[in-house]
Coordinates of C-alpha atoms in Angstrom, one line a residue:
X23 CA -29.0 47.9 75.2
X24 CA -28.9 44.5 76.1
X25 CA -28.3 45.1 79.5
X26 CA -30.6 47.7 80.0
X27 CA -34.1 46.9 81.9
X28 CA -35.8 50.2 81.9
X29 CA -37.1 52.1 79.6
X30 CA -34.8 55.2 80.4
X31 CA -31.9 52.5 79.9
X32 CA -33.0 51.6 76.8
X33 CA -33.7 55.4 75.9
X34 CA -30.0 56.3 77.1
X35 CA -28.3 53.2 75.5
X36 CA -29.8 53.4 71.8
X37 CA -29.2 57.2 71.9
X38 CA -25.7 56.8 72.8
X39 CA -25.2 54.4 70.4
X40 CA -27.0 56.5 67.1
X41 CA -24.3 59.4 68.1
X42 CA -21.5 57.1 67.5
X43 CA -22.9 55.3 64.6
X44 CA -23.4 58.5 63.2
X45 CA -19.9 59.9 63.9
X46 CA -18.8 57.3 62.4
X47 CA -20.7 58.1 59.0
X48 CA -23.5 54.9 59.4
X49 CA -26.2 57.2 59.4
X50 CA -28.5 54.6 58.3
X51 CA -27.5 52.8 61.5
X52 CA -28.3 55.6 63.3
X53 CA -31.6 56.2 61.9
X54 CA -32.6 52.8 63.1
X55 CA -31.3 53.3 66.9
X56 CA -32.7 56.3 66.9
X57 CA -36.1 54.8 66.1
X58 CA -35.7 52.1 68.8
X59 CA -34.8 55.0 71.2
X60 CA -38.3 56.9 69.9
X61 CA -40.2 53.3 70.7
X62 CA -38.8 53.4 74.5
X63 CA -38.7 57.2 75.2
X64 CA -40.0 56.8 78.9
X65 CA -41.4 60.7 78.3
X66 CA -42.7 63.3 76.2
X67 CA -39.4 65.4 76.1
X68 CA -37.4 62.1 75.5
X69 CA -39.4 61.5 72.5
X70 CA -39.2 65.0 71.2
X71 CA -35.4 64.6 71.6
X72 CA -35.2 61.5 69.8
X73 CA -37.1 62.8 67.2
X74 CA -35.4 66.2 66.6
X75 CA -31.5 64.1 66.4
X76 CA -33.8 61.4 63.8
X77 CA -34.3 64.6 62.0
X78 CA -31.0 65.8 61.5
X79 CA -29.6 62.2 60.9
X80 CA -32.2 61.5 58.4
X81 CA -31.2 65.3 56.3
X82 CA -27.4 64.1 56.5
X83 CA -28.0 60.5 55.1
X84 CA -27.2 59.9 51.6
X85 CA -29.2 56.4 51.6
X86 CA -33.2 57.3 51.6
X87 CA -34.7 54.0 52.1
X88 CA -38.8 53.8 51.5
X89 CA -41.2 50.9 51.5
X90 CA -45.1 50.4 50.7
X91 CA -47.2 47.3 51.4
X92 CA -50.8 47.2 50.1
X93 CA -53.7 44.7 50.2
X94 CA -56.9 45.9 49.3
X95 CA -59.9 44.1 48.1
X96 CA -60.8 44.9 44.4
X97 CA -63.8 43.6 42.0
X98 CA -61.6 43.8 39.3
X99 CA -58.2 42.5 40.2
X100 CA -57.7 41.2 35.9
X101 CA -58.6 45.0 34.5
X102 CA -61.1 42.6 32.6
X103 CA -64.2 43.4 31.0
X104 CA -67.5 44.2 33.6
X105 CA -69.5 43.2 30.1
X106 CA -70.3 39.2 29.5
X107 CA -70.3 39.7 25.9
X108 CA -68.8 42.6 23.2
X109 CA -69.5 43.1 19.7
X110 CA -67.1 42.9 16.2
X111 CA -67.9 43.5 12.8
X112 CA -71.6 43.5 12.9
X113 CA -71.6 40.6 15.3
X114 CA -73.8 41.1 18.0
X115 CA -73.4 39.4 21.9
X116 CA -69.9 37.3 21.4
X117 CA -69.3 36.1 24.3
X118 CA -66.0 37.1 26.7
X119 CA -64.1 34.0 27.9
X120 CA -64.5 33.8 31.5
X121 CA -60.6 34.6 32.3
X122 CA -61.1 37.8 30.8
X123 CA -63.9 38.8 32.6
X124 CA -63.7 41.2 35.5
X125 CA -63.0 39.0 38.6
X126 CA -62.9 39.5 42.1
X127 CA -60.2 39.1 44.8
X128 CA -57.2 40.7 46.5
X129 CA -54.9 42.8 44.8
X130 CA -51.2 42.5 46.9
X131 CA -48.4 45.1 46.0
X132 CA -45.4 46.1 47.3
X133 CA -42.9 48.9 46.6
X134 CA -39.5 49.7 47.4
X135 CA -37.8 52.9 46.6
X136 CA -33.9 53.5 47.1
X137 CA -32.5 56.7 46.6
X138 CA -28.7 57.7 46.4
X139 CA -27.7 61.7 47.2
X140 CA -24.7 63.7 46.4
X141 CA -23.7 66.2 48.2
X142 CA -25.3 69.2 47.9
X143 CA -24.4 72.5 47.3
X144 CA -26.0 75.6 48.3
X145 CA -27.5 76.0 44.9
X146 CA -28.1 72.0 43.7
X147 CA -28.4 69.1 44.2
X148 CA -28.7 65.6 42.4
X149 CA -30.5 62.2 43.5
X150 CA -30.2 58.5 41.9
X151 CA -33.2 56.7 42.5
X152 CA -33.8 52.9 41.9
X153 CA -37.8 52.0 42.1
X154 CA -39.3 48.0 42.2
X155 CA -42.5 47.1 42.6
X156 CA -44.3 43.8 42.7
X157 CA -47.6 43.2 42.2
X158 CA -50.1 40.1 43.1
X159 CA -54.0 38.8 43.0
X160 CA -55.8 36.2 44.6
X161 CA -59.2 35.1 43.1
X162 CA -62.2 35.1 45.5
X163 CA -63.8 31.6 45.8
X164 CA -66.4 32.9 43.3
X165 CA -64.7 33.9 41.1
X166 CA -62.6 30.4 41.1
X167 CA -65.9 29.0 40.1
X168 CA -66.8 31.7 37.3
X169 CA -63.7 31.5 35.7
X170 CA -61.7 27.8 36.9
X171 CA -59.0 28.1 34.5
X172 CA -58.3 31.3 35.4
X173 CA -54.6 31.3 36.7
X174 CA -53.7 34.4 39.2
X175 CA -50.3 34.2 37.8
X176 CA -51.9 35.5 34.4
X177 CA -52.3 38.9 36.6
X178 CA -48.7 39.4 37.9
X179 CA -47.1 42.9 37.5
X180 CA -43.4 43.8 38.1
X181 CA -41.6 46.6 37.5
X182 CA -37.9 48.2 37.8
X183 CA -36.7 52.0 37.0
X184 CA -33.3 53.7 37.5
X185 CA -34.0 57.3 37.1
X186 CA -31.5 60.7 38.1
X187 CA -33.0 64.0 39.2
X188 CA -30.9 67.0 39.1
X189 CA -32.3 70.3 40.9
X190 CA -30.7 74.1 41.3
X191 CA -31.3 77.0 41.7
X192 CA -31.9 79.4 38.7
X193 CA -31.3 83.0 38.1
X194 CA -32.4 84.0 41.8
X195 CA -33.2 82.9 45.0
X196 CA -36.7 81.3 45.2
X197 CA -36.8 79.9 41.9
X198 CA -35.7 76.3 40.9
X199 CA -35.3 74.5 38.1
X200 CA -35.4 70.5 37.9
X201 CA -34.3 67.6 35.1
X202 CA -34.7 64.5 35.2
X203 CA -34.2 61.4 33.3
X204 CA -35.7 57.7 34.2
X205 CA -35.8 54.2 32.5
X206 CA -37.6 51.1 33.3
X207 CA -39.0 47.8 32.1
X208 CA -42.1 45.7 33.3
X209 CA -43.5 42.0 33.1
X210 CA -47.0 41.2 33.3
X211 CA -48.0 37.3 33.7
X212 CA -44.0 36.4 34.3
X213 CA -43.9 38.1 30.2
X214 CA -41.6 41.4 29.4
X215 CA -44.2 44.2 28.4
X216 CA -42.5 47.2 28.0
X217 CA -39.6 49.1 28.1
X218 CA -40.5 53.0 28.5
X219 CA -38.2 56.4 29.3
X220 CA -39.4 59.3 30.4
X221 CA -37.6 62.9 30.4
X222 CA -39.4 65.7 32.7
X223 CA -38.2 69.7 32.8
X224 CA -39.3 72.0 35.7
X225 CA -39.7 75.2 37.1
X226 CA -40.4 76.5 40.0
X227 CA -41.3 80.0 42.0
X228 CA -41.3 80.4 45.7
X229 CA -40.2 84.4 45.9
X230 CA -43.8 85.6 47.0
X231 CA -44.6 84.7 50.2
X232 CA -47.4 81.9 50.4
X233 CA -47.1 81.6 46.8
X234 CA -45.9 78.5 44.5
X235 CA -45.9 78.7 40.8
X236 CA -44.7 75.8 38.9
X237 CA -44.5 74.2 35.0
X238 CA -43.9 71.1 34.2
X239 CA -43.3 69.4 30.8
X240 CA -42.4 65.8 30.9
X241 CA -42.0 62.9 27.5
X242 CA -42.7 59.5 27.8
X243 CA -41.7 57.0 25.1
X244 CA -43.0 53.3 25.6
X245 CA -41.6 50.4 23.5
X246 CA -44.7 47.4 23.9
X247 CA -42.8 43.9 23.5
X248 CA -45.4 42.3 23.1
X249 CA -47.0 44.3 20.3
X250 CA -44.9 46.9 18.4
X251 CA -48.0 48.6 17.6
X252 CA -48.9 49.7 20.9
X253 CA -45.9 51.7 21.3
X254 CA -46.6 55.5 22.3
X255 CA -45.3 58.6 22.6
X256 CA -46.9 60.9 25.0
X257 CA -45.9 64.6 26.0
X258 CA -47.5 66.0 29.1
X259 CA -47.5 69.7 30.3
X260 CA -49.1 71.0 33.7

């Protein structure tokens, strides 16, 4: 590769080296070469062949790596109130402090999703997943001047989950069955919120052609830290 000065060298050398990474059982390795050799493919068939061998690599590898990065403009990046006043016991138009208003800005997340799986067997198979996510606001220049002691940090969200997700067959070909079990915990403004677990139970149908029929039936228990009586219990069928 670092020899190479064409794009055909570059194709050949990064191919060349995915095959042994992946003989070697460094299939993540090889997912990444084989993504450089997709960059510098010097033709459609190249590509394709690049592509197909990602493919296969990618169905072998234990290690599923994924990654999101948003930043989108929001009106309401505090979930505050879009009223300037609220009423309480027969008092009429208290006003809302300004920090809990709904303010404007940029709402910055990012997600990360690792997931561990056992080898399969031709009727299950079982995944560990580990989920983060991290979430940030910056406050438009108006809204610095609506609300100056608002502090962004106020707004931070962060979250971590460990869950395991176990899936077979059951009773005949076509039809699955899926259980799951996942735990996490979550700050908001740098504070612990929560602490929540959540139990799911599925089925599945795929024996008529064209034809998906599913049930799901998943319980969610949520301890608040901050206020024990916010905690909840929800059930949730579909």
């Amino acid at each position: 590769w670092a020899a190479a000065e064409t794009d055909e060298q570059k194709f050949g050398a990064a191919v060349t080296r995915a095959q042994v990474l992946s003989a070697e059982g460094r299939r993540t390795e090889a997912q990444l070469w084989l993504r450089r050799a997709v960059q510098v493919a010097p033709n459609d068939q190249a590509r394709a062949l690049a592509e197909r061998d990602f493919r296969y690599v990618r169905a072998r590898n234990p290690w599923v790596f994924a990654f999101d990065l948003s930043v989108a403009p929001s009106s309401n990046v505090n979930n505050g109130s879009s009223r300037g006043t609220f009423d309480l016991i027969g008092l009429e138009d208290l006003p809302i402090p300004d920090d809990m208003q709904a303010l404007s800005g940029l709402d910055l997340a990012f997600g990360a999703d690792v997931t561990y799986r056992l080898p399969a067997t031709d009727w299950s198979r079982t995944e560990f997943n580990l989920g983060l996510l991290a979430r940030r606001v910056t406050l438009s220049e108006e809204s610095r001047q609506e609300a100056p002691t608002a502090d962004p940090a106020n707004y931070a969200y962060d979250a971590v989950e460990l869950g395991v997700t176990h899936r077979r067959l059951a009773f005949a070909e076509g039809r699955y069955a899926e259980f799951g079990v996942l735990a996490g915990h979550n700050w908001y403004g740098g504070e612990s919120l929560s602490d929540y677990l959540q139990a799911n139970v599925g089925v599945e149908d795929r024996t008529a052609p064209g034809r998906v029929l599913g049930f799901d039936l998943m319980g969610i228990r949520t301890w608040r830290l901050d206020s024990d009586t916010q905690s909840s219990d929800q059930v949730i069928a579909s």
